[in-house]
Each structure stands twice: as C-alpha cells, then as structure tokens.
Coordinates of C-alpha atoms in Angstrom, one line a residue:
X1 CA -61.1 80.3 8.0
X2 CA -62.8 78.9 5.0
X3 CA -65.6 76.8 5.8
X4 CA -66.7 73.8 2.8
X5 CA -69.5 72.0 4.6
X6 CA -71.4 71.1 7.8
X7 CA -70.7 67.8 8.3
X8 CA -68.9 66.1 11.1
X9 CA -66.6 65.2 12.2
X10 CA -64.3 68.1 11.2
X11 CA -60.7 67.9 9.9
X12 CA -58.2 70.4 9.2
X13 CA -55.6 71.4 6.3
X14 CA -53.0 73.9 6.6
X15 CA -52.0 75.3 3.2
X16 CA -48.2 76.5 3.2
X17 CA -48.1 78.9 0.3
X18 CA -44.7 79.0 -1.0
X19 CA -45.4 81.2 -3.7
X20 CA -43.8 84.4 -2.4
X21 CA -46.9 86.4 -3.6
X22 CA -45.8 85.5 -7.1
X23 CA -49.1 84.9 -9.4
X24 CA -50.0 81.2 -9.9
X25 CA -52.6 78.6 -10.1
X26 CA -51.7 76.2 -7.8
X27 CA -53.6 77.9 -4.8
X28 CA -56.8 78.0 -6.6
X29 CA -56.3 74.3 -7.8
X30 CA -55.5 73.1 -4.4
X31 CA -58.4 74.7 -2.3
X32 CA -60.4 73.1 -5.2
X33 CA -59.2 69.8 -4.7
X34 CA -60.0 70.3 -1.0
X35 CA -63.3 71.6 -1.8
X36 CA -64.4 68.8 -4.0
X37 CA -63.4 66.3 -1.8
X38 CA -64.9 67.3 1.1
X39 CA -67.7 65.4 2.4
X40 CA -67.0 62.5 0.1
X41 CA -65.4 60.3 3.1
X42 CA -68.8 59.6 5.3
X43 CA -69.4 62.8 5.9
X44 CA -65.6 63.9 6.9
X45 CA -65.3 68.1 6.5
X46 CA -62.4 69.3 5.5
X47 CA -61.8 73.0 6.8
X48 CA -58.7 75.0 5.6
X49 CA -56.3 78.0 6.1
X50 CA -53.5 79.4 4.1
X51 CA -50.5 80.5 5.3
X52 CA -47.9 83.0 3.7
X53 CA -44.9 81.0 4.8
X54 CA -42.6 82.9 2.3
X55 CA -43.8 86.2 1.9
X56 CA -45.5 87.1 5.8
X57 CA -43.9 84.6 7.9
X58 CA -46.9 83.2 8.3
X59 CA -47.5 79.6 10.2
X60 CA -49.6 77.0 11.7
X61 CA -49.9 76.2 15.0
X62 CA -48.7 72.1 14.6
X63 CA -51.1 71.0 17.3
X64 CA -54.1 72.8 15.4
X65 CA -54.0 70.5 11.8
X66 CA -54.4 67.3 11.0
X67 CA -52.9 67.6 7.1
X68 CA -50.5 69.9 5.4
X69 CA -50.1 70.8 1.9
X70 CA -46.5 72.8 1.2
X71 CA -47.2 74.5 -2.6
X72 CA -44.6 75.2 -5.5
X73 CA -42.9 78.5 -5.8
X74 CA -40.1 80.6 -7.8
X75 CA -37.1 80.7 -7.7
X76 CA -34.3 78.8 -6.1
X77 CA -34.8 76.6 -3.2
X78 CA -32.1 78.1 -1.7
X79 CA -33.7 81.6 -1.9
X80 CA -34.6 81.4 2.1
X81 CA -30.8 80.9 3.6
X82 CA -30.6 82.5 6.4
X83 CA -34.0 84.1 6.1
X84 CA -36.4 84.0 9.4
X85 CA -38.8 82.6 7.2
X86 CA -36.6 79.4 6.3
X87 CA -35.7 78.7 9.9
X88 CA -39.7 78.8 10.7
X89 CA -40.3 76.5 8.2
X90 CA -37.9 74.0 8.4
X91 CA -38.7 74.4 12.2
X92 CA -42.5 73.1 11.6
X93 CA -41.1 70.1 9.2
X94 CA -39.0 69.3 12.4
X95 CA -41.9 69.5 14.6
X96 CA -44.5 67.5 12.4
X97 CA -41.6 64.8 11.8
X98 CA -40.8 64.5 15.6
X99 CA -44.3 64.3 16.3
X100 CA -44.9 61.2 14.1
X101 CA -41.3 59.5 15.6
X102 CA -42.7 59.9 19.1
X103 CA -46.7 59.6 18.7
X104 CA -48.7 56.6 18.0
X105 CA -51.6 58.3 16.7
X106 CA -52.9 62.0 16.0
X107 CA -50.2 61.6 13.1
X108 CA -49.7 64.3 10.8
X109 CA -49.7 64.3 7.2
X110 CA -48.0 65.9 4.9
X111 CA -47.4 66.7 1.1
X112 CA -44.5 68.6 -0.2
X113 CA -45.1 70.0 -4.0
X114 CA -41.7 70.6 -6.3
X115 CA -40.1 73.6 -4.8
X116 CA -41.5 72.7 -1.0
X117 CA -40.1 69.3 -2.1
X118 CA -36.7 70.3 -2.8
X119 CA -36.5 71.8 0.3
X120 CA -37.6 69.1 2.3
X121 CA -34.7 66.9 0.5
X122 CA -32.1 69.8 1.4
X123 CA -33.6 69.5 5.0
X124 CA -33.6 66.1 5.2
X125 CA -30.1 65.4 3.3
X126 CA -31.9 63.2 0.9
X127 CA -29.9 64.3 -2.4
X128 CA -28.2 67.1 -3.9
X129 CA -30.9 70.1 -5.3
X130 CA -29.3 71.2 -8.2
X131 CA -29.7 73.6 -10.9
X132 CA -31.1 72.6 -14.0
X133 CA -28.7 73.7 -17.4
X134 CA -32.5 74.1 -19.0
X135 CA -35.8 75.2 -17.4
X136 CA -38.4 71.9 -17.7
X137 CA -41.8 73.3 -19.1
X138 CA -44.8 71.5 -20.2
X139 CA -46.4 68.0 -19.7
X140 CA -43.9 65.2 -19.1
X141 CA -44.9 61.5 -19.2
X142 CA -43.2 60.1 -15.6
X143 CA -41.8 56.6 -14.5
X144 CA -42.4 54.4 -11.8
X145 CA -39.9 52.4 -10.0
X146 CA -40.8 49.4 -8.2
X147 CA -41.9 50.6 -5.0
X148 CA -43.8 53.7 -7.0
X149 CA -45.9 50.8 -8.4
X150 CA -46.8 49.5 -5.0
X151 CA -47.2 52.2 -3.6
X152 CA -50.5 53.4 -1.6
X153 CA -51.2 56.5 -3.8
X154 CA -48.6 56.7 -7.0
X155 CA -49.6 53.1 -7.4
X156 CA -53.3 54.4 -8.2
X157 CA -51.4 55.4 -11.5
X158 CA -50.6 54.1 -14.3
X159 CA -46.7 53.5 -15.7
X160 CA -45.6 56.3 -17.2
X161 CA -48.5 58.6 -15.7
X162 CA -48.3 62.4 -17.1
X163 CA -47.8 65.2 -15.2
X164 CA -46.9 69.4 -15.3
X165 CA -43.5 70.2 -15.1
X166 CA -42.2 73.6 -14.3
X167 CA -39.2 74.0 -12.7
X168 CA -35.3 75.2 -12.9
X169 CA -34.1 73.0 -10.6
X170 CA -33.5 69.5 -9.4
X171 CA -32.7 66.6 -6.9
X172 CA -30.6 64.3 -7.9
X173 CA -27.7 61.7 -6.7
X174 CA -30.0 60.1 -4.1
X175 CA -28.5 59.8 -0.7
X176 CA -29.6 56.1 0.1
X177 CA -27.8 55.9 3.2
X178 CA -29.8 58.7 4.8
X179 CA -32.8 56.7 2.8
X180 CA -32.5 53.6 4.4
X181 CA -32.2 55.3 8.1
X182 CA -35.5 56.7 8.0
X183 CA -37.1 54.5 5.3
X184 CA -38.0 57.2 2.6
X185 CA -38.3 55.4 -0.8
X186 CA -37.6 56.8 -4.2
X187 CA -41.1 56.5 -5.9
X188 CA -40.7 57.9 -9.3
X189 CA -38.0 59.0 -12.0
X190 CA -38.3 61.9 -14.9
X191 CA -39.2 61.1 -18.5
X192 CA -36.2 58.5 -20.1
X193 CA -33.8 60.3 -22.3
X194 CA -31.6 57.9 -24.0
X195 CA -30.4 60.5 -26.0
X196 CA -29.0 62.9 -23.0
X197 CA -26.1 61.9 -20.9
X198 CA -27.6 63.0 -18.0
X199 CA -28.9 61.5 -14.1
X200 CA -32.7 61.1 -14.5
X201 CA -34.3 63.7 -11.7
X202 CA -35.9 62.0 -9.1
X203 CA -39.8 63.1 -9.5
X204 CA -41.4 61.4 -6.2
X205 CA -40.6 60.2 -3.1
X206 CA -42.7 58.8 0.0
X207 CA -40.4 60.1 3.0
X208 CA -42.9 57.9 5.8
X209 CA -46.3 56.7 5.9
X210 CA -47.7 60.4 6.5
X211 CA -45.0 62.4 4.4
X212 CA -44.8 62.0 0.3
X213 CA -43.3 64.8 -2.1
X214 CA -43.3 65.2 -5.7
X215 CA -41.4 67.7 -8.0
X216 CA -44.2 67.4 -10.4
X217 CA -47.3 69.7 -10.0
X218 CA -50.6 66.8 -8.8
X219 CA -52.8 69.9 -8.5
X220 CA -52.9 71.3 -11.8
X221 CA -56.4 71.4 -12.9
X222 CA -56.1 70.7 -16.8
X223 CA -59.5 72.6 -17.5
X224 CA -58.1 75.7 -16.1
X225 CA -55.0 75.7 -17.0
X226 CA -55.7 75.1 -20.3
X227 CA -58.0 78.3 -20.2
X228 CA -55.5 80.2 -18.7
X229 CA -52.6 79.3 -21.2
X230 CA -54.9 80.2 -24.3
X231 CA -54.9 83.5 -23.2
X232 CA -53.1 85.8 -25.8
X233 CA -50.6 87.0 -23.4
X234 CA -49.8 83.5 -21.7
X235 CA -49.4 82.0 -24.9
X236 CA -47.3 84.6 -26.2
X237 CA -45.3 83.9 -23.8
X238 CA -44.4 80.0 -23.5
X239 CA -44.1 80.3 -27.3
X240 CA -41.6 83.3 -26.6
X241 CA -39.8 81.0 -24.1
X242 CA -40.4 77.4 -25.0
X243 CA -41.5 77.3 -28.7
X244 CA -44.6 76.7 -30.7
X245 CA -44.5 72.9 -30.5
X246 CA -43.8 72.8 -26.4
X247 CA -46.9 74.9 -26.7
X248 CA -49.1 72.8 -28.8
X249 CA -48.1 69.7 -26.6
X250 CA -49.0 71.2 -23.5
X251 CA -52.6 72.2 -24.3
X252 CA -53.2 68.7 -26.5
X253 CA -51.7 66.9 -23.1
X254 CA -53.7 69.1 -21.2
X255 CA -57.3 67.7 -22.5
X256 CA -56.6 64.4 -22.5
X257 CA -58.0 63.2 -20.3
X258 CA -56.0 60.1 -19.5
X259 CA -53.1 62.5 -18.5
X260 CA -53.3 65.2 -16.4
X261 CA -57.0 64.9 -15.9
X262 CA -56.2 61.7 -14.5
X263 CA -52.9 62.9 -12.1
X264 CA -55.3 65.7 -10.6
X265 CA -58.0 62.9 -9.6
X266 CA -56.3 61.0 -8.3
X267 CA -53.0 61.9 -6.4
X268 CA -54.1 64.6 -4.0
X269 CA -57.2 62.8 -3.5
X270 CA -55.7 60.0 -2.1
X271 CA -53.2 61.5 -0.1
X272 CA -56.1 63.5 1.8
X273 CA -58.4 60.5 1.7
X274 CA -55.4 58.1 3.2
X275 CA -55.2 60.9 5.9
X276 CA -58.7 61.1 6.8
X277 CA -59.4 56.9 6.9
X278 CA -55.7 57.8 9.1
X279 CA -57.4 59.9 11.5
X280 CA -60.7 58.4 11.7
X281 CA -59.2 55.0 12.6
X282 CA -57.6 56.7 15.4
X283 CA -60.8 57.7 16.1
X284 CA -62.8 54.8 16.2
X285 CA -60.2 53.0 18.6
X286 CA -60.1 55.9 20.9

C-alpha cells in the first residue's frame, strides 16, 4: 500500500486500472491528484491501492474503501464479454450500488473515467455504447446542460469547460426511462457540431449522489502531457494519425491554463473532497 501522509483520520481509495497493461498516463495523473490532495481536508489521509481489474483479475475487498476511481482503457467496452474479469467487475459496481440503496451511511463513492464509464452505462442500461465512425483525439471544449450547471462538482466549471478526448467509442440515445427510475441525470453533452448530422455523445453523467462518470479524461495533467506529446516519437505519431493542426491545438489547449489546467483542478478534486466531507459527517454524528 502506498502511504501519502500521517495524518488522521485515514481514508481509502481503490484504483481500478482498466488499462489492460497498455502504456498510459492516466495512472500517474490520478495517484498525483490523490497525492496532492491529501492532507488538504483538516488533516484527512488519503491512502491508496491499484488494482489490475483487466489484466490480473485483481479487486478490492468493498468493505475495505471508502472511494473508488475506475481509469480509461483500449479498446472496446465490450472487450470483457464473457471474460471472468467482466463478471468480477460488474460484480463490485453491483455491490457498491446495493450498498448505497440499503445503507444510510458508510456510503461509497465512485468515479467512472470514459471506457469504465461506458461500461457502467452498458451495466446499468443507461444508453446505447456505440462505435464511433472516427476516433475523437485532442482537447474538446464540452457543454453543460441544466442540471450540469447545478451540479455539485461539473458546476465548479465553467460553460463550455475543456477537456481530453480520446476515445473510439460512444454513449448515446439516452435511456431516460431507466434515468428517471434511479435518478441518474445527464450532466454534460460533446462539443456542438451544427455542421454534422449526428446525436451529440453524452460526455457526463451523475448516476447518485456518490456515483458520477465522464467520458472525458478529468485527470490529465496538462504539464505532463504536454511533455510527453513533444516527444519526437509521440508527436510523430498524432501527426501521423490526426494531422499537424489536431497536433498544434492539443499542446496550445494544453497550456492554457483556463482549459485543461482548470478541468484537472478541479473535477477530481471535488469528487474526493465531496467524499471525504461525506465520510467525515458520518463521522461526527456517529
């Protein structure tokens, strides 16, 4: 286990990493969001483990964490069908959601990250997950609807807010009858495209008051990205796939710091502080 500080009282965050052992950086930028805001909550230490959902078959013990993060990944989010792996996940979302029906307090929070997001639609039979006819790459500008504005966390940002894209697929066509029976709310809404005939993707959604997903990326750490994608052979690369201009966007985006500087602030941030004032209410009334 990864101990970040000696304060009390101590609370705990299970990473499920998605990522299939594929390289990335959203496990470095989410342990450093943890990291930094450790401590900052009266003292509140946030201890973490990872788990390799995807590629061991690794998980938590529910009754052991107080907050989850689920990470991106490649590939399809249909990739797991039939796979034990699949089954233990969706298991745990079962658990943790059951646990929040049928418990007062002790709640447990979650966040689900783009691909862990589409499969917590597909679990939840919130939409249809759909391929994409074109892979979305780069640094998107995203819309709020009305209840995005008010709510708890995406309302800490503006309207549009920016955010990293990276994904081949999609949820769209919003099942609002399965919705309105468990209250999930449709929070924000891809970049507007009057020029393409096509549904807008749904971009966030708060599911309850503990579980929230986005199909954007809220960890990406724009100073080391922006490192990382001015390395010869990354930049090769999303030139070789996405053009020049994509390119130059993406790293001009990436240091300003009213965009992504100001997603990675603030969205993760939130959700774990939201979680710990959460928990330490509980707490207090015990």
């Amino acid at each position: 286990m990864e101990i970040i500080s000696t304060a009390q009282p101590v609370m705990r965050v299970a990473i499920l990493d998605l990522y299939d052992n594929f390289p990335n950086q959203g496990m470095r930028c989410i342990k450093q969001i943890i990291h930094e805001q450790s401590g900052l909550n009266e003292g509140v230490q946030l201890d973490f483990d990872v788990f390799e959902c995807r590629y061991r078959n690794e998980f938590p013990n529910p009754e052991q964490y107080d907050m989850y993060i689920s990470t991106g990944g490649p590939g399809s989010p249909y990739d797991g069908e039939g796979k034990q792996w699949e089954k233990n996940y969706f298991g745990l979302i079962e658990k943790l959601w059951s646990h929040n029906q049928n418990h007062n307090e002790n709640k447990k929070h979650v966040l689900f990250i783009c691909h862990s997001f589409q499969m917590l639609v597909r679990l939840f039979d919130l939409g249809h997950v759909t391929q994409r006819r074109s892979t979305s790459f780069g640094v998107f500008p995203v819309h709020k609807t009305v209840e995005g504005m008010n709510d708890s966390i995406l309302g800490l940002l503006p309207d549009p807010f920016y955010a990293v894209d990276s994904r081949d697929w999609q949820v769209v066509q919003p099942n609002f009858n399965r919705m309105r029976e468990i209250g999930a709310q449709i929070l924000s809404l891809e970049k507007i495209r009057p020029h393409v005939d096509l549904e807008r993707a749904v971009m966030a959604m708060r599911i309850s008051n503990e579980f929230f997903g986005t199909q954007f990326h809220p960890e990406a750490d724009p100073i080391g990205m922006s490192i990382y994608f001015q390395q010869e052979e990354k930049r090769e690369q999303v030139i070789k796939n996405h053009g020049l201009q994509k390119y130059e966007d993406m790293i001009n985006h990436l240091n300003d710091p009213d965009k992504i500087m100001l997603t990675y602030s603030t969205l993760i941030p939130a959700f774990l502080n939201q979680a710990i004032n959460s928990l330490q209410g509980e707490l207090v009334n015990e």
